[in-house]
Short mmCIF file of C-alpha atoms and ligand atoms in Angstrom, two decimals:
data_model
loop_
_atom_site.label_atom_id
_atom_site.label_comp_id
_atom_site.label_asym_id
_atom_site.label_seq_id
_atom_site.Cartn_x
_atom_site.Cartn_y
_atom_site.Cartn_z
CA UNK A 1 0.00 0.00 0.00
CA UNK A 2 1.51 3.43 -1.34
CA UNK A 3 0.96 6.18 1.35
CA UNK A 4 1.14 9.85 0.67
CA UNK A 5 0.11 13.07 2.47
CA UNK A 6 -1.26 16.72 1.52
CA UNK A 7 -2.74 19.40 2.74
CA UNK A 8 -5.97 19.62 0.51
CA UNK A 9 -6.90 16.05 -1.48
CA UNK A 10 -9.24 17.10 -4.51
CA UNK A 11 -11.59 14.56 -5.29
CA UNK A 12 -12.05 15.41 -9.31
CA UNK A 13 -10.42 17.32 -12.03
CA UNK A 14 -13.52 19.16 -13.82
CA UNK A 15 -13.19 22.91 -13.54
CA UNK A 16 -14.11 23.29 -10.00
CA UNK A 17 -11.26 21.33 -8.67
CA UNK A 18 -8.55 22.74 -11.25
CA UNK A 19 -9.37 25.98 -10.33
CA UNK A 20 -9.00 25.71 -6.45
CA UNK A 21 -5.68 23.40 -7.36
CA UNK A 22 -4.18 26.25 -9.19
CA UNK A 23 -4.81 28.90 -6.53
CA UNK A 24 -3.94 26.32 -3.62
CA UNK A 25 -0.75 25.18 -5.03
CA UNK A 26 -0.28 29.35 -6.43
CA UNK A 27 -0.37 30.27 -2.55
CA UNK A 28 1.68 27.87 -1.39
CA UNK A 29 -0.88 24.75 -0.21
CA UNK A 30 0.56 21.42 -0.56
CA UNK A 31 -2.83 20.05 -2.36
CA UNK A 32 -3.17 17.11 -5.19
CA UNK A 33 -6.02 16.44 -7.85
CA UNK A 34 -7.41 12.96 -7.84
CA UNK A 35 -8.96 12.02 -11.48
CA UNK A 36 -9.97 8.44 -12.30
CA UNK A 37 -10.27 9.71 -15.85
CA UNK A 38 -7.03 9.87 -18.09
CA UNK A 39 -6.08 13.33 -19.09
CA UNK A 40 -6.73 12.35 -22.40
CA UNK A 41 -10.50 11.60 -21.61
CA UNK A 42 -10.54 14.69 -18.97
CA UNK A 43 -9.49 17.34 -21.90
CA UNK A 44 -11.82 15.85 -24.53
CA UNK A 45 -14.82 16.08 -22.53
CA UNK A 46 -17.28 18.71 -23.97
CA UNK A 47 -19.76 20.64 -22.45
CA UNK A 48 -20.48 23.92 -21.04
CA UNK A 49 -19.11 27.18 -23.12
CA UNK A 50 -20.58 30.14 -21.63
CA UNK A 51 -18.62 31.68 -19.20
CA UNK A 52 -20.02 34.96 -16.88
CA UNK A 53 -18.64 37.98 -16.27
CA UNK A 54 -17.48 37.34 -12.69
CA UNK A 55 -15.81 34.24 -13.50
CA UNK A 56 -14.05 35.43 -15.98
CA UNK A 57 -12.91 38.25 -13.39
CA UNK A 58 -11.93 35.66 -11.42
CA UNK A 59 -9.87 33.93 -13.25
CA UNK A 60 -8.40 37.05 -14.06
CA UNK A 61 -7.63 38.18 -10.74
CA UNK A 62 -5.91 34.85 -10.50
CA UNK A 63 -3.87 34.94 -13.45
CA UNK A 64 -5.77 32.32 -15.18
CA UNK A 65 -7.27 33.58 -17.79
CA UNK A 66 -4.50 33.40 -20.65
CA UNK A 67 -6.16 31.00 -22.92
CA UNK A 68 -9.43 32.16 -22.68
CA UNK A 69 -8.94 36.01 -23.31
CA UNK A 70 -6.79 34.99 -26.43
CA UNK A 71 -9.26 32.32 -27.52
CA UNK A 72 -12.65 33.18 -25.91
CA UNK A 73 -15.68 35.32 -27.98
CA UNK A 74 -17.69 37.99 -26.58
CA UNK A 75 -21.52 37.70 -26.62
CA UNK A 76 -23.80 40.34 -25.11
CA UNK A 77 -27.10 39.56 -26.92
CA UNK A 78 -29.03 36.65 -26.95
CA UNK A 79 -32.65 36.27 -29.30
CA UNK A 80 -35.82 35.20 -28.05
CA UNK A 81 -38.38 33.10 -31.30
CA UNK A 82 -42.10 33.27 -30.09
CA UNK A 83 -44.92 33.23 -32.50
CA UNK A 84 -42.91 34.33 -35.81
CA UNK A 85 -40.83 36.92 -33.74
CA UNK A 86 -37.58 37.61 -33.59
CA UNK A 87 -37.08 39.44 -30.20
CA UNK A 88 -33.05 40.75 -29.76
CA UNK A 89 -32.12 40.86 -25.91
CA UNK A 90 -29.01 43.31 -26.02
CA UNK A 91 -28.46 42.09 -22.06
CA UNK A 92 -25.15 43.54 -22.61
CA UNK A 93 -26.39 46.51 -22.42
CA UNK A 94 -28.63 46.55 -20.01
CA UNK A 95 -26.10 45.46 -17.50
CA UNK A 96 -24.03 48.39 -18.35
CA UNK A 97 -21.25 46.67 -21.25
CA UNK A 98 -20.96 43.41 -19.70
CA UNK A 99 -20.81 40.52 -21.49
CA UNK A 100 -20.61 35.97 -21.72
CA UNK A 101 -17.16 34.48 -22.69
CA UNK A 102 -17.69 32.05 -24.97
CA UNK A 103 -14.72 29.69 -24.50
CA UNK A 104 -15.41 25.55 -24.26
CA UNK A 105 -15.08 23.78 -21.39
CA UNK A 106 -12.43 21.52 -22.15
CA UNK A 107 -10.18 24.16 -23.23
CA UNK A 108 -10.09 25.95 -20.01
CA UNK A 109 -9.87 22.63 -18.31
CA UNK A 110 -6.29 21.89 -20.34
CA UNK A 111 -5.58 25.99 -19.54
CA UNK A 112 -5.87 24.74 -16.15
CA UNK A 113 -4.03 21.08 -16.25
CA UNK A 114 -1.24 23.02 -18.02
CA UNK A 115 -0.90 26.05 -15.16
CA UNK A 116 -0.71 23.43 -12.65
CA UNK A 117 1.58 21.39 -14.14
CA UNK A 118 3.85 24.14 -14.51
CA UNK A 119 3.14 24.66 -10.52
CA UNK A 120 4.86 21.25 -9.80
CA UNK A 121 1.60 20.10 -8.86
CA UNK A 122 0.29 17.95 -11.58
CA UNK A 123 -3.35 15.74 -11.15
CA UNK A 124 -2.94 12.26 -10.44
CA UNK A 125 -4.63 10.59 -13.56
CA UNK A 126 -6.34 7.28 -14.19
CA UNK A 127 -6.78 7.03 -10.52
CA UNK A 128 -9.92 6.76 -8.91
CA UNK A 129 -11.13 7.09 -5.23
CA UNK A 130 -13.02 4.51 -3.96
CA UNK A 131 -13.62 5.86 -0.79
CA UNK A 132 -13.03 8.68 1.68
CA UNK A 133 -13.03 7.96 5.15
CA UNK A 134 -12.35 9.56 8.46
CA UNK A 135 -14.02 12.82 7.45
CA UNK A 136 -14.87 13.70 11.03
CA UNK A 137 -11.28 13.26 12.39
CA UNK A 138 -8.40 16.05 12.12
CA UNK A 139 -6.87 13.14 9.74
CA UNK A 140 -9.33 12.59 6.30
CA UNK A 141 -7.99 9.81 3.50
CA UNK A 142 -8.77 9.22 0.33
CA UNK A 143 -8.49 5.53 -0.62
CA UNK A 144 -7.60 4.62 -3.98
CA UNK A 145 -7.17 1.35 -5.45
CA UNK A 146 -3.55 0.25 -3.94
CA UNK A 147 -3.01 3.73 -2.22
CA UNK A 148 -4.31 5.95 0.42
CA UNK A 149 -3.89 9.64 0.93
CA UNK A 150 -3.93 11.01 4.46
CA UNK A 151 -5.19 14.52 4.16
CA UNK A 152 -5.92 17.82 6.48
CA UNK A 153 -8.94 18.19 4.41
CA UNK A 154 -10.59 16.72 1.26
CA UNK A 155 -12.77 18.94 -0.96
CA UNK A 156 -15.18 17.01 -3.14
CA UNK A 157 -15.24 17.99 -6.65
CA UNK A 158 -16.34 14.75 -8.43
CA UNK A 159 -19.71 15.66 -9.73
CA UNK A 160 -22.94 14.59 -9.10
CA UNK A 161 -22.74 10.94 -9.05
CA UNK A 162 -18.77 11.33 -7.23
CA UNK A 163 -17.65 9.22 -4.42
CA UNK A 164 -17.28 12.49 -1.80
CA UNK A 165 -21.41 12.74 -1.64
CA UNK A 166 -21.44 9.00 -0.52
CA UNK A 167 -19.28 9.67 2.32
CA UNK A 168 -21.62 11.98 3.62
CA UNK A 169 -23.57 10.55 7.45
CA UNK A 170 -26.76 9.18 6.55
CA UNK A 171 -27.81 11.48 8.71
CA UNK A 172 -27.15 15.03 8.96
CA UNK A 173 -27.38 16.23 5.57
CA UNK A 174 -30.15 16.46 2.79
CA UNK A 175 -30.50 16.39 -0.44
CA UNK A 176 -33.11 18.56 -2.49
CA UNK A 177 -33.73 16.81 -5.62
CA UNK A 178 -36.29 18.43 -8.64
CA UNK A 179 -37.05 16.28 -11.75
CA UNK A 180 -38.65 18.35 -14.48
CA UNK A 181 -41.48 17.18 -16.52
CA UNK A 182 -39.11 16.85 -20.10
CA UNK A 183 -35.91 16.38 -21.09
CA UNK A 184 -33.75 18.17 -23.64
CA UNK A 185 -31.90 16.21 -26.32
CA UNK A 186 -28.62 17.72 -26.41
CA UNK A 187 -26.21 18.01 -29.46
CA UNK A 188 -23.15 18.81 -30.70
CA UNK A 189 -23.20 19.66 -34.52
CA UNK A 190 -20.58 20.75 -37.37
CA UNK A 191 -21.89 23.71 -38.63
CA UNK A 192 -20.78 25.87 -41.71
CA UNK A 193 -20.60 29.12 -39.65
CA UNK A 194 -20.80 30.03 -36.20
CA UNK A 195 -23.71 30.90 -34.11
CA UNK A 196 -23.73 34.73 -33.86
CA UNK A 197 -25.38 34.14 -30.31
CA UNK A 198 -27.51 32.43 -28.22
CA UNK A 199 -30.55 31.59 -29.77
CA UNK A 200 -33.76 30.27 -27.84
CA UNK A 201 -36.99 29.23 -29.35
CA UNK A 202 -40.09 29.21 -27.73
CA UNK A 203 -42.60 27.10 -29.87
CA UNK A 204 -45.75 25.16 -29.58
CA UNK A 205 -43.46 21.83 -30.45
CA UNK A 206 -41.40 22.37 -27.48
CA UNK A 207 -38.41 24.48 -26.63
CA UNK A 208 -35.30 24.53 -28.98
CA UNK A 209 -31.98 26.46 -28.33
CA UNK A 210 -28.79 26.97 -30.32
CA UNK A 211 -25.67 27.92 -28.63
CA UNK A 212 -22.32 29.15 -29.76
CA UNK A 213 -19.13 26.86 -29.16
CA UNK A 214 -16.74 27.68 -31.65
CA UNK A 215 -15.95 28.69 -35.26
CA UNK A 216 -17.45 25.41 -36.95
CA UNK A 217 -19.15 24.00 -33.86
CA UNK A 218 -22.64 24.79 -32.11
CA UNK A 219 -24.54 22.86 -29.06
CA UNK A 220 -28.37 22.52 -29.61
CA UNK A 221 -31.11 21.44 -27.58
CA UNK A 222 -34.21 20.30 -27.95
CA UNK A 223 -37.19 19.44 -25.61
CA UNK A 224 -38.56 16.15 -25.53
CA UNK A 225 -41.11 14.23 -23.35
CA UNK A 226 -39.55 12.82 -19.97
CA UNK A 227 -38.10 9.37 -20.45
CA UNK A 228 -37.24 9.75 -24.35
CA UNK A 229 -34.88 8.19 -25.68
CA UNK A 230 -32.10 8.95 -28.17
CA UNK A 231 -32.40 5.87 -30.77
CA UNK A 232 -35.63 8.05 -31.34
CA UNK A 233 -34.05 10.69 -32.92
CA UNK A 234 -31.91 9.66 -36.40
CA UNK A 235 -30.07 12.90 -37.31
CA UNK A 236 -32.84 13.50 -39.68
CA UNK A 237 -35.58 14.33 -37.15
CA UNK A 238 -32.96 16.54 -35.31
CA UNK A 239 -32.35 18.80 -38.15
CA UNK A 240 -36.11 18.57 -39.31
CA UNK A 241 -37.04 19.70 -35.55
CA UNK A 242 -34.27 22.30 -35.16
CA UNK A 243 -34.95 23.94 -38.45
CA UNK A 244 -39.19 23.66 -37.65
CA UNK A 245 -38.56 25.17 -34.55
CA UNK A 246 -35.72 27.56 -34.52
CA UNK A 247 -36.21 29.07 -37.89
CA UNK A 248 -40.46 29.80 -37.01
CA UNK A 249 -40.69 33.05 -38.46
CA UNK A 250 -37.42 34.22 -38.74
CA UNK A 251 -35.49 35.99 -41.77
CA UNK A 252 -32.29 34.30 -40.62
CA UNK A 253 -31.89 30.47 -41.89
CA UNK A 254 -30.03 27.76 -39.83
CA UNK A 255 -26.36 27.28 -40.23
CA UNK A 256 -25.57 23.99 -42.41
CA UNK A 257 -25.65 21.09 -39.96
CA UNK A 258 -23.42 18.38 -40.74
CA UNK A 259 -21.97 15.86 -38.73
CA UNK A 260 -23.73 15.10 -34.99
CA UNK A 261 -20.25 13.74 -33.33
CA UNK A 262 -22.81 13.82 -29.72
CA UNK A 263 -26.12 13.13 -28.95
CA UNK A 264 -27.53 12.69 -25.70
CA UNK A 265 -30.45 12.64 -23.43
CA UNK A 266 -30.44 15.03 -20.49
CA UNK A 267 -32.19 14.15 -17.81
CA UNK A 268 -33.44 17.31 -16.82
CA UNK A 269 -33.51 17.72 -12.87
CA UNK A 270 -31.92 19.56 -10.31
CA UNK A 271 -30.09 18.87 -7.09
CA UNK A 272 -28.83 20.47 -3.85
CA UNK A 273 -27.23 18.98 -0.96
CA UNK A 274 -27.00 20.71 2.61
CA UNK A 275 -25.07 21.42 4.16
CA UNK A 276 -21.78 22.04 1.68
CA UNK A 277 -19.91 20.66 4.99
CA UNK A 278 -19.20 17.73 7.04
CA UNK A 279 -16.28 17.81 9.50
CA UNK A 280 -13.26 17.79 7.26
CA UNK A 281 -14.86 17.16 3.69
CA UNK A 282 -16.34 20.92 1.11
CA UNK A 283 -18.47 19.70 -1.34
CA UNK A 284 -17.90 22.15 -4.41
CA UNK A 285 -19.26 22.46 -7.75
CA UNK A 286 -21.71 19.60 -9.41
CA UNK A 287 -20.93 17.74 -5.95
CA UNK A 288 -22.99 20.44 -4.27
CA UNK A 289 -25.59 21.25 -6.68
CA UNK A 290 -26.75 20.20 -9.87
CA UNK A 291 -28.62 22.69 -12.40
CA UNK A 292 -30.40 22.17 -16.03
CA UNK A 293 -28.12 23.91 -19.12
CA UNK A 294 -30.72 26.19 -18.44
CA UNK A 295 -28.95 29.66 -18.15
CA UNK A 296 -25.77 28.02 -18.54
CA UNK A 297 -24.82 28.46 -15.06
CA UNK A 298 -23.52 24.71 -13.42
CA UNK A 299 -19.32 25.97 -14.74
CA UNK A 300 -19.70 28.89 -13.52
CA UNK A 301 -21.11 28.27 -10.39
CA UNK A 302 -18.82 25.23 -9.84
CA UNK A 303 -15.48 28.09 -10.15
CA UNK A 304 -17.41 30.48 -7.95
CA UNK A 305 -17.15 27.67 -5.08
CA UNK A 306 -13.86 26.65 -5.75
CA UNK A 307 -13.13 30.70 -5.47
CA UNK A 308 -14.60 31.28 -2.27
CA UNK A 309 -12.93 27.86 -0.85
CA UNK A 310 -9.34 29.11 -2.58
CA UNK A 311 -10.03 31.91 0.08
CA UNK A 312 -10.93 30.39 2.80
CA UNK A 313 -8.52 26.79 2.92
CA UNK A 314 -5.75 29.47 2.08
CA UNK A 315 -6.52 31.80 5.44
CA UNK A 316 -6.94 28.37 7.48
CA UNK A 317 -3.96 26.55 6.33
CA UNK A 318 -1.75 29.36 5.99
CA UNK A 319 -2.78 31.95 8.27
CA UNK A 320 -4.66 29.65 10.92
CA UNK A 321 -7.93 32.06 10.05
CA UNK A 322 -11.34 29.65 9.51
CA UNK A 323 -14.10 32.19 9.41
CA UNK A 324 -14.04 32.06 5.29
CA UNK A 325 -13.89 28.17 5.93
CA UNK A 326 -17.02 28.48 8.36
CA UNK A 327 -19.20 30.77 5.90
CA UNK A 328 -18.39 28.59 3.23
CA UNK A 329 -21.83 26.45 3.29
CA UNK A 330 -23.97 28.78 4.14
CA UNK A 331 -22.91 31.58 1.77
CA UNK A 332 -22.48 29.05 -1.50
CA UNK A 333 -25.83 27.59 -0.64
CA UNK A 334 -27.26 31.06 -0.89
CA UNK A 335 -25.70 32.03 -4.10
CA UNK A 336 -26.54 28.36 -5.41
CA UNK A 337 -30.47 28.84 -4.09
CA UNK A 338 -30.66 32.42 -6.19
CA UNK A 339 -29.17 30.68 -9.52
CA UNK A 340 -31.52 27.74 -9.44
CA UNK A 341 -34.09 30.23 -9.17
CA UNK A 342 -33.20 31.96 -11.64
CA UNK A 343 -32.80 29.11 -14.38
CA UNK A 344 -35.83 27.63 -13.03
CA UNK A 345 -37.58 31.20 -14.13
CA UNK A 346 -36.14 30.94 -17.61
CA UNK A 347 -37.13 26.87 -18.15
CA UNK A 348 -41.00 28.24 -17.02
CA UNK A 349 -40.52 30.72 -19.98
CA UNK A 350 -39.32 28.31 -22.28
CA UNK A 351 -41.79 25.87 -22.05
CA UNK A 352 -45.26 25.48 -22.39
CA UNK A 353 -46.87 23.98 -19.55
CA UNK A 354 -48.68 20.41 -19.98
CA UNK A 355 -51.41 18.87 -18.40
CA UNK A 356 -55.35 19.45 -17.45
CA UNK A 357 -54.75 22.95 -16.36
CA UNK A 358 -52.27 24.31 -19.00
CA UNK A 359 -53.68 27.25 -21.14
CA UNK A 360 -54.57 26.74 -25.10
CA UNK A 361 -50.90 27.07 -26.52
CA UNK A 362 -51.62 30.21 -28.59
CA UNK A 363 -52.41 31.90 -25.00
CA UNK A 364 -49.52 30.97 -23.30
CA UNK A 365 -47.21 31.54 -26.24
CA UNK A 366 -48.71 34.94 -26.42
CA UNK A 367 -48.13 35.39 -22.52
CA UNK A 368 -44.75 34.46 -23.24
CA UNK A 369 -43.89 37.03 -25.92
CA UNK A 370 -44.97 39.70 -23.76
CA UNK A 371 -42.42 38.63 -21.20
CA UNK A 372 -39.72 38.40 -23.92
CA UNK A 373 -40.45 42.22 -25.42
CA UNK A 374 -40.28 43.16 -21.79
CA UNK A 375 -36.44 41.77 -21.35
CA UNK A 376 -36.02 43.70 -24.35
CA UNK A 377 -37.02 47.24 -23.51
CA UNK A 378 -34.75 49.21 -20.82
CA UNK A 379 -36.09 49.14 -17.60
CA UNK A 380 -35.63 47.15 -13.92
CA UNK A 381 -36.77 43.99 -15.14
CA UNK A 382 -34.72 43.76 -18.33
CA UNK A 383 -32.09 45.19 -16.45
CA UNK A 384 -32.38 42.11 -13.58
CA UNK A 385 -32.80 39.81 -16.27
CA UNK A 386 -29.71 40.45 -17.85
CA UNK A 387 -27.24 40.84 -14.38
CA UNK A 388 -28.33 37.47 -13.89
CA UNK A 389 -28.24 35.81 -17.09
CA UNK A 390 -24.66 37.64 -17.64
CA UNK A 391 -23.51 36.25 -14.06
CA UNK A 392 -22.06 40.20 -13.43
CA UNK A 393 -21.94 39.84 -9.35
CA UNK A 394 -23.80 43.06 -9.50
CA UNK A 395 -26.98 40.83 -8.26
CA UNK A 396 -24.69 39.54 -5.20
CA UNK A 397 -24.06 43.30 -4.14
CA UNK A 398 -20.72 43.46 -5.94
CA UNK A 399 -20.72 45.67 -8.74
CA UNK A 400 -17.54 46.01 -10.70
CA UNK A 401 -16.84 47.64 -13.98
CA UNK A 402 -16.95 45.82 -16.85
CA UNK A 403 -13.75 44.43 -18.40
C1 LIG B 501 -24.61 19.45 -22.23
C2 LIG B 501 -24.16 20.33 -21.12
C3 LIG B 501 -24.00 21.70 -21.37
C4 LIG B 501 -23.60 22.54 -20.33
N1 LIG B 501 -23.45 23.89 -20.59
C5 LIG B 501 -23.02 24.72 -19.60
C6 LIG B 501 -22.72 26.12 -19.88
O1 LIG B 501 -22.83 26.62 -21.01
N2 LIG B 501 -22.28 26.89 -18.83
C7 LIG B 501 -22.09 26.36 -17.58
O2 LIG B 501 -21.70 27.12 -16.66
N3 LIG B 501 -22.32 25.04 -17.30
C8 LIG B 501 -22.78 24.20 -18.27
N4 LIG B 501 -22.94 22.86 -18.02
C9 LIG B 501 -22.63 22.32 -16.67
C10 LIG B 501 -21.14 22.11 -16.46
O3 LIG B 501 -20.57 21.32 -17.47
C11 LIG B 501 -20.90 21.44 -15.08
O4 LIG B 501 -21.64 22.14 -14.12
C12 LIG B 501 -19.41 21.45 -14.71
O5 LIG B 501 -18.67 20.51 -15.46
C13 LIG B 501 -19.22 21.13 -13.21
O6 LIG B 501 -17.84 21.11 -12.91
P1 LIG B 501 -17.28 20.22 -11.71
O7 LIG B 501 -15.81 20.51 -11.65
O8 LIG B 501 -18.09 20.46 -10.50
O9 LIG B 501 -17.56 18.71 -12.11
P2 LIG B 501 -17.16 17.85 -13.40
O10 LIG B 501 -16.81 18.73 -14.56
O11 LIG B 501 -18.27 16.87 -13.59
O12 LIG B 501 -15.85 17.10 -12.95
C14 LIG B 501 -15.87 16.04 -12.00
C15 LIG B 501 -14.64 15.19 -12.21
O13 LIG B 501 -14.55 14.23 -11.14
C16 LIG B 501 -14.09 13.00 -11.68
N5 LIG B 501 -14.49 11.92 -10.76
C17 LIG B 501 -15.74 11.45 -10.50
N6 LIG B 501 -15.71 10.46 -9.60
C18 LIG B 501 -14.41 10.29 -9.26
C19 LIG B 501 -13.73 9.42 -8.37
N7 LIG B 501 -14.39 8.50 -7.65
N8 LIG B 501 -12.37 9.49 -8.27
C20 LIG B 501 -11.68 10.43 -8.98
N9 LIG B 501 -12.28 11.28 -9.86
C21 LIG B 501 -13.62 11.22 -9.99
C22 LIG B 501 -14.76 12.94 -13.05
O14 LIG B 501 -14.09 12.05 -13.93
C23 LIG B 501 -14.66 14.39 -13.50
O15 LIG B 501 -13.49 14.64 -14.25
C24 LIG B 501 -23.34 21.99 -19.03
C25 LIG B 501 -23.49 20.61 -18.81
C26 LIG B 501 -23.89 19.79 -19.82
C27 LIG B 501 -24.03 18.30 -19.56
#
């Protein structure tokens, strides 16, 4: 049995645990990354691409951002189809010039693999933790298949289904879990040019979305009863649906979809576990809280944990201060609670509602095009609408200047 010791084991090397890594190991922390995926597999993986305004700043602040502000688009506007319309949110605007990064995922994940390899602190690959154990003792492990880590603290950051959540007491926690009453196929297409911008289609069908990911590469969505499956969708129907839907109305015709190299199911649901910690293990990012694509918040929220616990292990470990590390639940739960919330208000205005008590579809699709025009004109509610969508911490009573 191999032994080894650190100050901070990392369960996980998505973005949340990178990003603390970097900043742990930047200030100092002895810490290690624990990935049972190869970094081949780890840097291939794609899926979110819109990144907010304050994580950007973050990663800024940090010195992290290298790749992304050589590589990343800008995208302040985002269009609304309802009913034939074309409705242009300019939420850049209305949040005074700030603006999305659009940068993939699995880019800034190798940014951040690279900066910490260049730290002397490189993830430990192809290993997985089967357990971790002693979390309420000064001494947590993290047992691996021939090996065991003896930690001063472990942070969770292995997603949703991740080992850290199991470790939790049976008692002593809970777990807030919401299943929504669709799911959204999800794909990655070829295209021949690149999404402009968001696009989001409202439409008696179902909900349909486009979103920008690169020069000759766009993510779509499309809403589909609970419980679907996707041998039921040949690329034929996809293109047939996203062109039906997305194109409803509107002057501007689809990019040229070729080749579908991913198509999935999303189960569309959303999860929160309380408190964010127990003794000696954080739970941080999808480990914490799970959200629907929705707003494209789960990245972003996910480095805004791993920020505040940069913060906060630093001042214990280093400076033998613990009041970031005892706020650290409480005050990520809070900022979690307002982001579902606010995703869960843009899935209600995506889709129709079903059932005995929903209204005739031209009703609520009328209803819903009111809303839209409203995000649109200047005022406090487009003005809301778009410091949240753009992430600009202005809604968390920071307000910085846009960058
Ligand atoms: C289709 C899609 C589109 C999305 N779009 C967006 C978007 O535009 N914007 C946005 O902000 N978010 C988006 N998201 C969400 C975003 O991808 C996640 O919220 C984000 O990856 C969470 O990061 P994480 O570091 O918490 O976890 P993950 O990225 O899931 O990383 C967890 C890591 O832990 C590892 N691991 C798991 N178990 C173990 C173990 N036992 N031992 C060792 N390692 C382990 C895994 O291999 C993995 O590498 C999207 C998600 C999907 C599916």
């Amino acid at each position: 049995m191999r032994r080894m010791r650190t100050q901070v084991g990392i369960v996980g090397a998505g973005p949340a645990g990178l990003a603390l890594a970097n900043v742990l190991a930047g200030a100092g922390v002895d810490c290690l990354v624990v990935e049972r995926g190869s970094r081949e597999r780890v840097e291939a993986r794609q899926r979110a691409g819109l990144l907010e305004h304050r994580t950007v700043r973050w990663l800024r602040e940090q010195g992290l951002a290298d790749g992304l502000l050589a590589g990343a688009t800008r995208h302040g506007w985002c269009d609304f189809r309802c009913l034939g319309h074309t409705v242009r949110v300019d939420y850049g605007a209305c949040s005074g010039g700030r603006e999305h990064w659009v940068y993939p995922q699995q880019r800034l994940v190798s940014d951040l693999i690279g900066t910490l390899e260049k730290a002397g602190c490189p993830p430990l690959f192809s290993h997985t933790v089967r357990a971790v154990t002693d979390i309420a003792s000064r001494r947590p492990r993290l047992k691996c298949e021939g090996m065991e880590i003896e930690c001063d603290y472990v942070v969770g950051c292995d997603g949703f289904r991740g080992v850290s959540r199991a470790a939790l007491p049976a008692t002593g926690h809970r777990v807030h879990n919401r299943r929504y009453p669709y799911d959204w196929l999800t794909v990655l297409a070829e295209v021949d040019r690149p999404a402009e911008g968001v696009v989001y289609a409202v439409h008696r069908d179902g909900f349909a979305g486009m979103m920008p990911r690169g020069r000759n590469v766009s993510r779509f969505y499309l809403q589909c009863p609970p419980g679907d499956s996707p041998a039921a969708w040949p690329a034929s129907r996809i293109v047939r649906e996203l062109r039906g839907r997305l194109t409803d109305g509107s002057a501007e015709p689809l990019p040229t979809i070729g080749a579908l190299p991913e198509v999935r199911m999303l189960r569309m649901h959303s999860s929160l576990t309380e408190p964010l910690r127990h003794g000696r293990l954080l739970l941080a990012g999808d480990a914490a809280h799970v959200l629907t694509p929705s707003g494209a918040k789960g990245m972003n929220l996910a480095i805004a944990d791993a920020a505040h616990l940069a913060t906060a292990l630093v001042n214990r470990v280093r400076h033998g201060d613990g009041r970031a590390l005892a706020a650290y639940s409480a005050e990520r739960l809070a900022d979690a609670r307002r982001v579902l919330g606010f995703s869960e208000w843009l899935l209600r205005l995506l889709h129709l509602p079903a059932g005995p008590d929903a209204g005739s579809p031209r009703a609520e699709l009328t209803d819903r095009l009111a809303t839209i025009r409203r995000l649109a004109e200047p005022g406090p509610e487009s003005a809301a609408f778009a410091h949240r969508y753009v992430g600009s911490g202005a809604e968390d009573g920071f307000d910085d200047p846009p960058g």
